[in-house]
Amino acid sequence: MDRENAQVATAPSGSPASERLESWKEIAAYLKRDVSTAKRWEKREGLPVYRHLHDKLGTVYAYRSELDVWWNNRQPRPEAAAPPRRWVAAAAAVVLPVVLLVWGWAFLARGGRLKLRHQVPPRATRPGRLLAQATGEGKQPALLPAGKAPDRVAITPNGAELYLTDYDGAVVSVLNTATQALTHTVQVIQKPSAIVAAPDGHKVYVGSAVSDLSVIDTATKAVSTIHTDGPVIDLAITPDGRKLFLAAAYSGLKRVLTATGEVTVIPGTICPMYLALNPQGTRLYVSYQCGGPGGRPGHDSIDILDVTNETSLGSITGLPLVGGPIAISPSGAHIWVSGWDVCEKPYYDHRGCPSVPGGVVHVLRTSDNAGVVLGHSSLVVVDATSFTILETAEVAASRGIVFAPDGRRAYAPARSRGAVAVFDLLDDGCQPPSAGLVSFWPADGNGNDVRDGRPGALHNGAGFAPGLVGQAFRLDGKDDFVSFGKTNEVFFSDPEAALSLWVKFGAVDGEMSVLSRMSPAADSGWRFFKREDNRFVFCLGSALGPAGCLPGSSTTLASATVAAPDAWYHLAVVKTRTEVSLYINGTLEAATYPGVFQDRQAFQPELQLGADERPGRFLNGLVDEVALYNRALSAAEVQSIFQAGKLGSCEKN
């Protein structure tokens, strides 16, 4: 690439520039591009930019060294291409082992700063949705019998076998993933508490909460024992399989040489509880209780260990934390750790906790800051690069989740069911969202716009229920609605636009708003609703054009289709420079010339689902797969989205 025009700037000799860039303007200047290009690179190509979550929206910063690494690794993409979404799967998302329902960012935790530099590898990405096939109407996860009370799980590197510990007994159940049947029950040391498979697939290591390790030969299922002289709470094995680390609570942190079985205590603080290795296997993160290095009860620490030298590189302290399960994002750029109930229990000091009670999950950059997410027990899939909550589902209690090697299937023990739950990635045959998609609300257990991460606000008891694809927004027809703020300029300043969604009515009595962004005077904005005669209506208004949604407007479109209860309908509206078209179930049913459209900027209201500017027009039913585009969809594209039906929307690379 032409360094004259494109190289990243360096500080003049003798006058080093500050490592940190404090605004989009500074970032763009450093890259020798305009601000819009820098923002586009962040969205499309993973430019490492960070946000001050405690400051006003849009405040950002970046580090010169990280921009240098990103630039050197960058593979330029055609600027006209549709931006690939960092969709969900093993390589693109984090699923915390002790899973939590995430409500949203609460605050940026004070303290807890880690001053370790890192390189940011290119973002990995995979298509599809992990939980959708198990959470839609009439759906549930496939449950495979897996012993009496399966608790922890490991998968062999080739994906052929699952090994599941039993919470109540001294056994490990072996499940063949091809036949989905149990093949062996292996006797191990009592109270198995942790399990991990060797990278070469020849051994599976099982720790005991009482003491010692059981080592299962995966070929013969023979068991040997390594004496640890203390309990094993968690395990982590290096990518080369040579070192196995043990969190042994009051017995400290230990290392086993797998070739010889030699056990060594690593000098340090007692009460290590959970472990995680970075993807390169060079750093071990240790979550402590009892305070830990530099910590105190209720503000336990996370220690970072150099794997080669087995010495501490530093500690993360100051966060409200009771050393919980820990995970590293696929890029290695972030640490995820559960704070358990540190902000709920009265015997902790709650210093640094958010004002709203709840469990906490800390997300810490491996270079400096920490964020906090509130929640309660559930399963969550999070985009590991944007922290957008992609999917949330209430499932049986699980203490772990593993992915098949290709990332297309996940397994989670369902202890109360005596089974392992199977989640298959939803992507085969699904309709890719077309270019120009600017907002997408799949309603998979949360109200997030997975295109840009901004959450919708649920009002008066609005919630989620099994939908057409995964989950859907559930509205009671009394006062429930969802507001999305002034999300974008679709149908306002954009000369072309489109929207697409699915709706199912629980009842069809009276007029009901589906999706609306209309001014109080009904002459500026747009509205999509079901009329009292049960026909679908879309109207488009402008202070400088026709009469909008007022009676007699020429920009009101009505469907031939008459809505019935308990049936799914695909609704789409397409606006070009010359007409507005209404599609029901993939078929064009009405069109009109909108005239000159220009919205009155003073009356840009919020986007609302299930309500509009008029009182009492609340929707009774479900709404799913809400999408807004800043370009016109073709008739063929609308038809293909409808035909995809329950396969839903996803993106393929």
XYZ file of C-alpha atoms in Angstrom:
653
model
C 0.000 0.000 0.000
C 1.234 3.527 -0.746
C 2.923 4.686 2.465
C 3.027 8.260 1.194
C -0.730 8.442 1.194
C -1.673 5.823 3.736
C 0.993 5.178 6.365
C 0.210 5.633 10.031
C 1.838 8.762 11.382
C 4.770 8.586 13.782
C 5.954 11.150 16.297
C 8.775 13.473 15.205
C 12.187 12.468 16.491
C 12.868 13.900 19.916
C 9.220 14.788 20.437
C 7.264 11.577 21.033
C 3.556 11.885 20.515
C 1.103 10.782 23.193
C 0.264 7.073 22.935
C -3.451 7.762 23.341
C -5.645 9.543 20.796
C -8.663 11.162 22.425
C -11.219 11.749 19.655
C -12.409 10.645 16.223
C -10.665 13.706 14.807
C -7.300 12.699 16.286
C -7.749 9.071 15.216
C -8.632 10.073 11.653
C -5.698 12.486 11.467
C -3.309 9.778 12.652
C -4.604 7.442 9.935
C -4.524 10.279 7.376
C -8.186 9.771 6.572
C -11.391 11.670 7.247
C -13.568 10.938 10.269
C -16.259 9.116 8.284
C -13.665 6.697 6.871
C -12.282 5.983 10.339
C -15.791 5.276 11.634
C -16.498 3.029 8.670
C -13.279 1.106 9.287
C -14.264 0.595 12.919
C -17.657 -0.814 11.932
C -16.539 -2.896 8.962
C -12.950 -3.876 9.650
C -12.433 -3.855 13.397
C -10.407 -0.654 13.784
C -9.477 -0.811 17.520
C -11.427 2.149 18.903
C -12.772 2.277 22.460
C -15.623 4.187 24.082
C -15.899 5.912 27.436
C -19.110 4.269 28.583
C -19.429 6.735 31.450
C -19.202 9.791 29.214
C -21.543 11.131 26.594
C -22.334 8.852 23.683
C -19.693 9.005 21.007
C -16.672 9.830 23.184
C -13.891 7.568 21.927
C -10.193 6.942 22.224
C -7.560 4.713 20.616
C -3.909 3.773 21.042
C -1.306 4.508 18.393
C 0.454 1.163 18.868
C -2.814 -0.741 18.341
C -3.640 1.306 15.250
C -0.171 0.487 13.898
C -0.739 -3.244 14.402
C -4.225 -3.060 12.895
C -2.903 -1.172 9.882
C -0.106 -3.646 9.260
C -2.564 -6.557 9.413
C -5.293 -4.828 7.463
C -6.725 -6.499 4.379
C -8.422 -3.664 2.460
C -12.051 -4.269 1.546
C -14.027 -2.727 -1.293
C -15.692 0.382 0.090
C -18.921 -0.379 -1.752
C -19.357 -3.781 -0.188
C -22.069 -4.302 2.390
C -20.592 -4.212 5.904
C -20.278 -7.746 7.252
C -21.865 -8.050 10.666
C -19.762 -9.690 13.397
C -22.450 -12.331 13.884
C -22.554 -15.004 16.496
C -20.596 -18.218 16.876
C -17.675 -19.694 18.689
C -15.076 -17.634 16.868
C -16.971 -14.346 17.070
C -18.730 -14.394 20.402
C -18.183 -15.081 24.062
C -20.485 -17.336 26.067
C -19.589 -16.993 29.749
C -19.319 -20.424 31.423
C -21.532 -19.357 34.319
C -24.078 -17.703 32.116
C -25.881 -14.474 32.896
C -28.813 -12.620 31.373
C -27.393 -9.264 30.389
C -29.491 -6.125 30.684
C -26.963 -3.586 29.418
C -23.948 -1.536 30.374
C -24.364 0.007 33.817
C -21.178 1.876 34.420
C -17.458 1.901 33.776
C -15.916 0.427 36.899
C -13.451 2.694 38.619
C -10.044 1.277 39.368
C -9.151 -2.152 38.094
C -6.709 -0.913 35.498
C -4.217 -3.183 33.797
C -1.315 -1.533 31.971
C -0.254 -4.376 29.665
C 0.172 -3.655 25.977
C -1.182 -6.093 23.417
C -1.517 -6.595 19.708
C -4.994 -6.838 18.278
C -5.324 -9.719 15.790
C -7.824 -9.460 12.945
C -11.388 -10.138 14.033
C -12.621 -13.654 13.446
C -16.165 -13.957 12.203
C -18.723 -16.669 11.575
C -22.297 -16.481 10.384
C -25.501 -17.551 12.017
C -27.391 -17.445 15.295
C -26.679 -19.937 18.042
C -29.888 -20.044 20.103
C -32.574 -19.244 17.515
C -33.392 -22.807 16.509
C -33.938 -23.757 20.145
C -36.037 -20.757 21.204
C -38.597 -20.224 18.410
C -42.245 -21.273 18.453
C -42.587 -24.964 19.169
C -38.834 -25.278 19.574
C -36.546 -26.276 22.392
C -32.950 -27.433 22.628
C -32.410 -31.061 21.756
C -31.757 -32.885 25.037
C -29.449 -35.897 24.945
C -29.390 -38.257 27.955
C -26.103 -37.632 29.728
C -26.111 -39.369 33.090
C -27.815 -38.550 36.360
C -26.716 -34.934 36.892
C -24.265 -33.733 34.197
C -22.364 -30.739 35.476
C -19.122 -29.949 33.628
C -18.303 -30.787 30.031
C -15.276 -31.220 27.770
C -15.137 -32.082 24.077
C -12.327 -33.875 22.287
C -10.508 -31.748 19.688
C -11.991 -33.775 16.825
C -15.488 -33.264 18.238
C -16.191 -36.998 18.393
C -16.850 -37.340 22.118
C -18.260 -35.351 25.021
C -17.053 -36.051 28.556
C -19.517 -34.970 31.257
C -18.895 -35.004 34.989
C -21.701 -36.039 37.338
C -22.571 -33.551 40.061
C -23.703 -36.210 42.538
C -21.375 -39.107 41.807
C -17.837 -40.165 41.004
C -18.380 -40.825 37.303
C -17.804 -39.260 33.913
C -20.278 -40.067 31.134
C -18.959 -40.329 27.577
C -21.308 -39.356 24.749
C -20.654 -40.094 21.074
C -21.605 -36.919 19.195
C -22.277 -38.764 15.926
C -24.728 -41.294 17.359
C -25.825 -38.962 20.199
C -25.711 -41.919 22.573
C -23.825 -42.642 25.778
C -21.033 -45.128 25.183
C -19.177 -45.337 28.496
C -19.484 -44.536 32.170
C -16.029 -44.017 33.646
C -15.346 -44.203 37.380
C -13.247 -41.277 38.620
C -12.352 -39.719 41.965
C -15.350 -38.509 43.992
C -16.839 -35.049 43.535
C -15.510 -34.227 40.048
C -15.302 -30.458 39.838
C -13.402 -29.569 36.661
C -12.653 -31.221 33.332
C -10.489 -30.451 30.308
C -9.392 -32.383 27.211
C -5.771 -32.466 26.103
C -5.141 -30.641 22.800
C -4.054 -33.890 21.111
C -7.257 -35.625 22.242
C -5.466 -38.540 23.919
C -6.300 -37.632 27.516
C -9.101 -36.035 29.511
C -8.229 -34.601 32.921
C -10.844 -34.545 35.696
C -10.240 -32.609 38.911
C -11.818 -33.529 42.238
C -13.180 -31.035 44.762
C -11.789 -33.370 47.440
C -8.305 -34.005 46.034
C -6.361 -35.329 43.048
C -6.771 -35.670 39.283
C -8.245 -38.537 37.310
C -6.662 -38.985 33.870
C -8.852 -40.765 31.297
C -7.238 -42.401 28.276
C -9.715 -41.529 25.505
C -8.854 -44.632 23.469
C -9.175 -47.266 26.197
C -11.156 -45.312 28.836
C -8.596 -46.510 31.399
C -8.107 -44.173 34.369
C -4.931 -43.199 36.199
C -4.481 -40.811 39.111
C -2.229 -37.819 39.729
C -2.032 -36.887 43.402
C -2.446 -33.153 43.936
C -2.567 -33.067 47.757
C -5.563 -30.782 47.688
C -8.812 -29.974 45.896
C -9.046 -28.992 42.252
C -11.536 -26.209 41.498
C -10.582 -25.427 37.895
C -8.179 -26.557 35.169
C -6.427 -24.932 32.212
C -4.114 -26.693 29.754
C -1.618 -25.010 27.437
C -2.112 -25.301 23.649
C 0.866 -27.665 23.387
C -0.575 -29.859 26.153
C 2.632 -29.830 28.181
C 1.423 -27.881 31.199
C -1.802 -28.333 33.128
C -2.614 -25.606 35.668
C -4.777 -26.293 38.717
C -6.699 -23.769 40.797
C -6.633 -25.498 44.164
C -8.287 -22.949 46.481
C -6.540 -23.014 49.871
C -3.811 -25.260 48.451
C -2.792 -22.533 46.011
C -2.000 -22.534 42.303
C -0.319 -25.661 40.937
C 1.237 -26.853 37.706
C 1.348 -30.414 36.398
C 3.840 -31.523 33.743
C 1.604 -33.834 31.739
C 4.467 -35.961 30.425
C 5.591 -37.009 33.914
C 2.693 -36.143 36.213
C 5.020 -34.005 38.347
C 3.044 -31.507 40.462
C 4.586 -28.186 41.511
C 3.107 -25.469 43.705
C 3.556 -22.048 42.108
C 4.481 -19.574 44.864
C 1.828 -16.953 45.482
C -1.438 -16.175 47.215
C -3.941 -18.806 48.304
C -7.522 -19.115 47.048
C -7.138 -19.295 43.251
C -10.574 -20.362 41.999
C -10.873 -20.080 38.205
C -8.410 -20.068 35.322
C -8.247 -18.945 31.694
C -5.417 -18.986 29.161
C -5.105 -16.443 26.384
C -5.383 -17.916 22.843
C -1.606 -17.973 22.422
C -1.130 -19.861 25.694
C 1.383 -17.303 26.934
C -0.621 -15.794 29.799
C -2.684 -17.435 32.499
C -5.414 -15.357 34.151
C -6.238 -16.454 37.692
C -9.433 -15.333 39.420
C -8.953 -15.286 43.206
C -11.121 -15.328 46.289
C -9.882 -14.431 49.807
C -8.648 -11.165 48.305
C -5.888 -12.463 46.095
C -2.745 -10.480 45.193
C -3.408 -6.888 46.226
C -7.125 -7.510 46.732
C -9.496 -7.857 49.655
C -12.746 -9.769 50.247
C -15.456 -8.324 48.026
C -12.759 -6.805 45.834
C -10.835 -9.904 44.915
C -8.129 -9.709 42.287
C -7.192 -11.318 39.000
C -3.522 -12.222 38.623
C -1.746 -12.506 35.262
C 0.909 -15.182 35.058
C 3.634 -15.584 32.453
C 3.178 -19.222 31.417
C 6.809 -19.799 30.471
C 8.421 -18.373 33.603
C 5.416 -18.933 35.887
C 5.860 -15.462 37.363
C 3.296 -12.717 37.873
C 3.069 -9.959 35.274
C 0.625 -7.895 37.328
C -2.770 -7.949 38.978
C -6.177 -6.426 38.327
C -7.584 -4.986 41.548
C -10.222 -2.574 42.794
C -13.300 -4.081 41.137
C -16.322 -5.361 43.058
C -15.554 -9.023 42.539
C -15.860 -12.400 44.226
C -13.529 -14.512 42.128
C -15.833 -16.149 39.640
C -15.525 -18.004 36.330
C -13.301 -16.298 33.800
C -13.041 -16.401 30.009
C -10.899 -14.764 27.338
C -12.404 -13.440 24.114
C -11.326 -15.196 20.891
C -9.093 -12.258 19.957
C -7.435 -12.260 23.368
C -8.291 -8.575 23.734
C -10.781 -8.868 26.596
C -11.210 -10.728 29.848
C -14.708 -11.695 30.967
C -15.218 -12.559 34.631
C -18.317 -13.145 36.733
C -18.544 -11.070 39.890
C -21.114 -13.475 41.336
C -23.340 -11.777 43.932
C -20.816 -9.259 45.248
C -23.214 -6.360 44.645
C -26.202 -8.127 46.224
C -25.053 -9.746 49.450
C -25.164 -7.436 52.496
C -21.811 -8.547 53.927
C -19.844 -6.969 51.043
C -19.155 -3.233 51.065
C -20.648 -2.703 47.549
C -17.981 -0.127 46.775
C -17.903 0.454 43.022
C -21.195 -1.375 42.464
C -23.916 0.004 40.170
C -26.969 1.592 41.753
C -29.280 -1.151 40.487
C -28.847 -4.396 42.455
C -27.928 -7.480 40.510
C -25.170 -9.862 39.611
C -22.240 -8.402 37.711
C -19.991 -9.460 34.875
C -16.803 -7.499 34.327
C -15.427 -7.074 30.827
C -11.837 -5.891 31.009
C -9.624 -4.854 28.160
C -6.250 -6.460 28.432
C -4.778 -2.976 28.208
C -6.768 -0.865 30.641
C -10.460 -0.350 31.481
C -13.275 -2.501 32.839
C -17.017 -2.468 32.157
C -19.875 -3.971 34.099
C -23.029 -5.718 32.935
C -26.020 -6.502 35.171
C -27.998 -9.702 35.018
C -29.413 -12.916 36.408
C -29.152 -16.593 35.530
C -29.552 -17.434 31.852
C -27.568 -18.051 28.673
C -26.141 -15.130 26.747
C -24.230 -14.816 23.473
C -22.199 -11.619 23.197
C -20.347 -10.170 20.230
C -16.815 -10.203 21.619
C -15.708 -7.175 19.607
C -18.621 -4.757 20.079
C -20.047 -6.192 23.360
C -23.490 -6.217 21.784
C -25.796 -8.757 23.403
C -26.881 -10.851 20.424
C -28.972 -13.593 22.001
C -30.395 -14.361 25.434
C -32.300 -17.472 26.449
C -33.622 -19.016 29.635
C -32.273 -22.564 29.698
C -31.601 -25.225 32.292
C -28.823 -24.393 34.735
C -25.406 -25.031 33.245
C -21.858 -24.593 34.477
C -20.237 -24.731 31.086
C -20.633 -24.776 27.346
C -18.392 -26.238 24.639
C -18.378 -25.886 20.864
C -17.817 -28.469 18.184
C -14.558 -27.824 16.299
C -16.345 -26.220 13.342
C -18.266 -23.864 15.641
C -21.625 -24.971 14.251
C -22.913 -26.765 17.353
C -22.696 -26.081 21.092
C -23.344 -28.356 24.062
C -24.408 -27.224 27.548
C -25.104 -29.583 30.466
C -28.682 -29.363 31.762
C -28.114 -30.824 35.196
C -31.729 -30.801 36.390
C -32.787 -32.684 33.244
C -30.061 -35.328 33.317
C -29.141 -34.285 29.797
C -26.930 -32.128 27.652
C -28.656 -29.387 25.635
C -27.647 -29.091 21.982
C -27.688 -25.766 20.136
C -27.227 -25.783 16.365
C -26.104 -22.695 14.521
C -28.839 -21.201 12.363
C -27.370 -20.253 9.013
C -27.976 -22.856 6.305
C -30.439 -21.463 3.794
C -31.235 -18.351 5.793
C -31.758 -15.100 3.925
C -28.785 -12.756 4.089
C -29.818 -9.190 4.935
C -29.273 -7.098 1.846
C -26.819 -4.252 1.512
C -28.015 -1.097 3.191
C -29.235 -2.727 6.402
C -28.787 -0.051 9.076
C -30.784 -1.452 12.004
C -31.828 -4.978 12.900
C -33.762 -6.092 15.977
C -34.024 -9.920 16.018
C -35.526 -9.777 19.548
C -33.554 -12.827 20.643
C -34.226 -12.293 24.334
C -33.119 -8.652 24.289
C -34.038 -5.411 22.537
C -30.635 -4.665 21.049
C -30.099 -3.364 17.554
C -27.421 -5.895 16.634
C -26.292 -3.637 13.811
C -24.981 -0.902 16.099
C -25.503 -2.235 19.620
C -28.003 0.371 20.821
C -30.689 -1.177 23.031
C -34.428 -0.770 22.757
C -36.354 0.158 25.900
C -39.185 -2.179 26.930
C -42.136 -0.444 28.615
C -44.971 -1.565 30.905
C -44.154 -5.256 30.897
C -43.223 -5.776 27.257
C -41.055 -8.859 26.968
C -40.052 -11.801 24.810
C -41.673 -15.057 23.756
C -40.924 -17.815 21.249
C -41.128 -16.195 17.828
C -40.917 -17.043 14.162
C -37.115 -17.127 14.306
C -35.762 -17.560 17.798
C -37.583 -15.180 20.107
C -39.830 -12.197 19.361
C -41.065 -9.056 21.090
C -44.190 -9.883 23.136
C -46.795 -7.124 23.602
C -50.047 -7.443 25.584
C -52.252 -4.934 23.716
C -52.928 -2.977 26.919
C -49.958 -0.676 27.377
C -46.836 -2.579 26.273
C -44.510 -1.027 23.720
C -40.830 -0.785 22.816
C -39.007 2.451 22.022
C -35.775 2.613 20.026
C -34.943 6.309 20.147
C -34.017 8.348 17.086
C -32.085 5.447 15.652
C -31.325 6.711 12.144
C -32.749 8.726 9.274
C -34.542 5.901 7.455
C -37.654 7.296 5.712
C -36.565 10.795 6.714
C -33.574 12.270 4.887
C -32.775 9.103 2.912
C -34.152 9.291 -0.644
C -34.568 5.511 -0.621
C -35.540 3.272 2.277
C -37.152 -0.016 3.241
C -38.434 -1.817 6.291
C -39.178 -5.468 6.919
C -40.711 -7.327 9.867
C -42.904 -10.237 10.908
C -46.039 -9.828 13.035
C -48.509 -12.216 14.627
C -51.634 -10.915 16.367
C -53.020 -12.514 19.503
C -56.280 -10.707 18.794
C -57.400 -8.408 15.983
C -59.997 -6.236 17.711
C -59.508 -2.548 16.982
C -56.697 -0.549 15.447
C -53.147 -1.518 16.432
C -49.843 0.182 15.739
C -47.062 -2.054 14.462
C -44.109 0.294 13.869
C -44.228 4.069 13.912
C -42.154 7.210 13.853
C -44.789 9.914 13.548
C -45.072 13.492 14.777
C -47.918 14.402 17.172
C -49.711 16.245 14.358
C -49.549 13.155 12.115
C -48.225 15.264 9.249
C -44.539 14.457 9.583
C -43.031 10.979 9.760
C -44.420 7.527 9.010
C -46.658 4.917 10.564
C -47.340 1.212 9.948
C -50.494 -0.133 11.604
C -53.447 -2.506 11.392
C -56.717 -0.715 10.727
C -60.035 -1.586 12.423
C -61.034 -3.505 9.286
C -57.859 -5.587 9.875
C -56.049 -4.368 6.753
C -52.429 -3.303 7.028
C -51.810 0.397 6.401
C -48.632 2.401 5.845
C -48.676 6.179 5.623
C -45.877 8.639 4.966
C -46.123 12.303 5.845
C -44.265 15.528 5.169
C -44.813 19.116 6.108
C -43.619 20.157 2.645
C -45.423 17.476 0.690
C -48.757 15.686 0.938
C -50.952 15.475 3.999
C -49.144 12.512 5.526
C -51.225 10.291 7.778
C -54.131 12.720 8.007
C -57.493 11.601 6.562
C -57.566 11.636 2.770
C -53.812 11.551 2.318
C -52.579 10.282 -1.033
C -49.587 8.704 0.708
C -51.640 6.140 2.618
C -51.297 2.550 1.397
C -53.725 -0.201 2.450
C -53.336 -3.939 1.931
C -55.742 -6.308 0.253
C -54.799 -8.886 2.872
C -57.028 -8.994 5.949
C -55.189 -9.957 9.124
C -56.357 -12.886 11.221
C -55.206 -13.863 14.714
C -52.527 -16.486 15.357
C -50.954 -16.241 11.893
C -47.568 -14.820 10.934
C -47.459 -12.036 8.319
C -44.376 -10.638 6.653
C -44.707 -6.873 6.151
C -42.400 -4.779 3.992
C -42.421 -1.218 2.713
C -40.070 0.056 0.024
C -39.566 3.755 -0.770
C -37.830 4.862 -3.967
C -37.473 8.322 -5.467
C -40.705 7.817 -7.392
C -43.016 5.635 -5.307
C -43.767 3.879 -2.041
C -44.733 0.187 -2.197
C -46.427 -2.091 0.340
C -45.719 -5.846 0.357
C -47.581 -8.470 2.392
C -46.082 -11.974 2.512
C -43.747 -11.134 -0.356
C -46.500 -9.863 -2.690
C -46.926 -6.242 -3.823
C -50.378 -5.090 -2.672
C -50.283 -1.287 -3.010
C -48.115 1.525 -4.357
C -48.332 5.295 -4.646
C -46.306 8.334 -5.678
C -45.258 10.166 -2.515
C -44.594 13.528 -4.061
C -41.832 15.691 -2.661
C -40.893 14.364 0.767
C -38.944 16.366 3.281
C -39.451 15.881 6.965
C -39.735 18.732 9.427
C -36.580 18.220 11.456
C -38.193 19.700 14.579
C -40.614 16.768 14.704
C -38.346 13.750 14.491
C -39.925 11.464 17.083
C -38.675 8.186 18.479
C -39.190 4.925 16.674
C -41.838 2.902 18.521
C -42.921 -0.713 18.233
C -46.503 -1.542 19.207
C -47.564 2.072 19.810
C -47.679 5.440 18.056
C -48.489 9.092 18.750
C -52.181 8.297 19.262
C -53.382 6.855 22.575
C -54.704 3.313 22.864
C -53.340 1.782 19.645
C -51.255 -0.870 21.416
C -50.430 -4.099 19.624
C -51.549 -7.455 20.993
C -49.178 -10.118 19.712
C -45.616 -10.797 18.612
C -43.211 -8.869 16.373
C -40.008 -10.423 15.050
C -37.014 -9.695 12.786
C -37.480 -5.910 12.540
C -35.100 -4.455 9.933
C -34.566 -0.966 8.486
C -32.631 -0.229 5.289
C -31.280 2.997 3.824
C -31.919 1.824 0.275
C -34.834 0.390 -1.673
C -35.166 -3.392 -1.724
C -36.137 -4.990 -5.006
C -39.305 -7.059 -5.303
C -37.126 -10.156 -5.600
C -35.307 -9.303 -2.378
C -38.573 -8.832 -0.501
C -39.826 -12.146 -1.846
C -36.621 -13.935 -0.833
C -36.842 -12.608 2.738
C -40.426 -13.848 2.939
C -39.556 -17.237 1.452
C -36.746 -17.674 3.976
C -39.483 -17.693 6.620
C -38.398 -19.504 9.738
C -34.814 -19.626 8.554
C -34.708 -15.939 9.421
C -31.972 -13.424 8.767
C -28.260 -13.978 9.031
C -25.189 -13.068 7.050
C -22.808 -15.282 5.154
C -19.196 -14.389 4.445
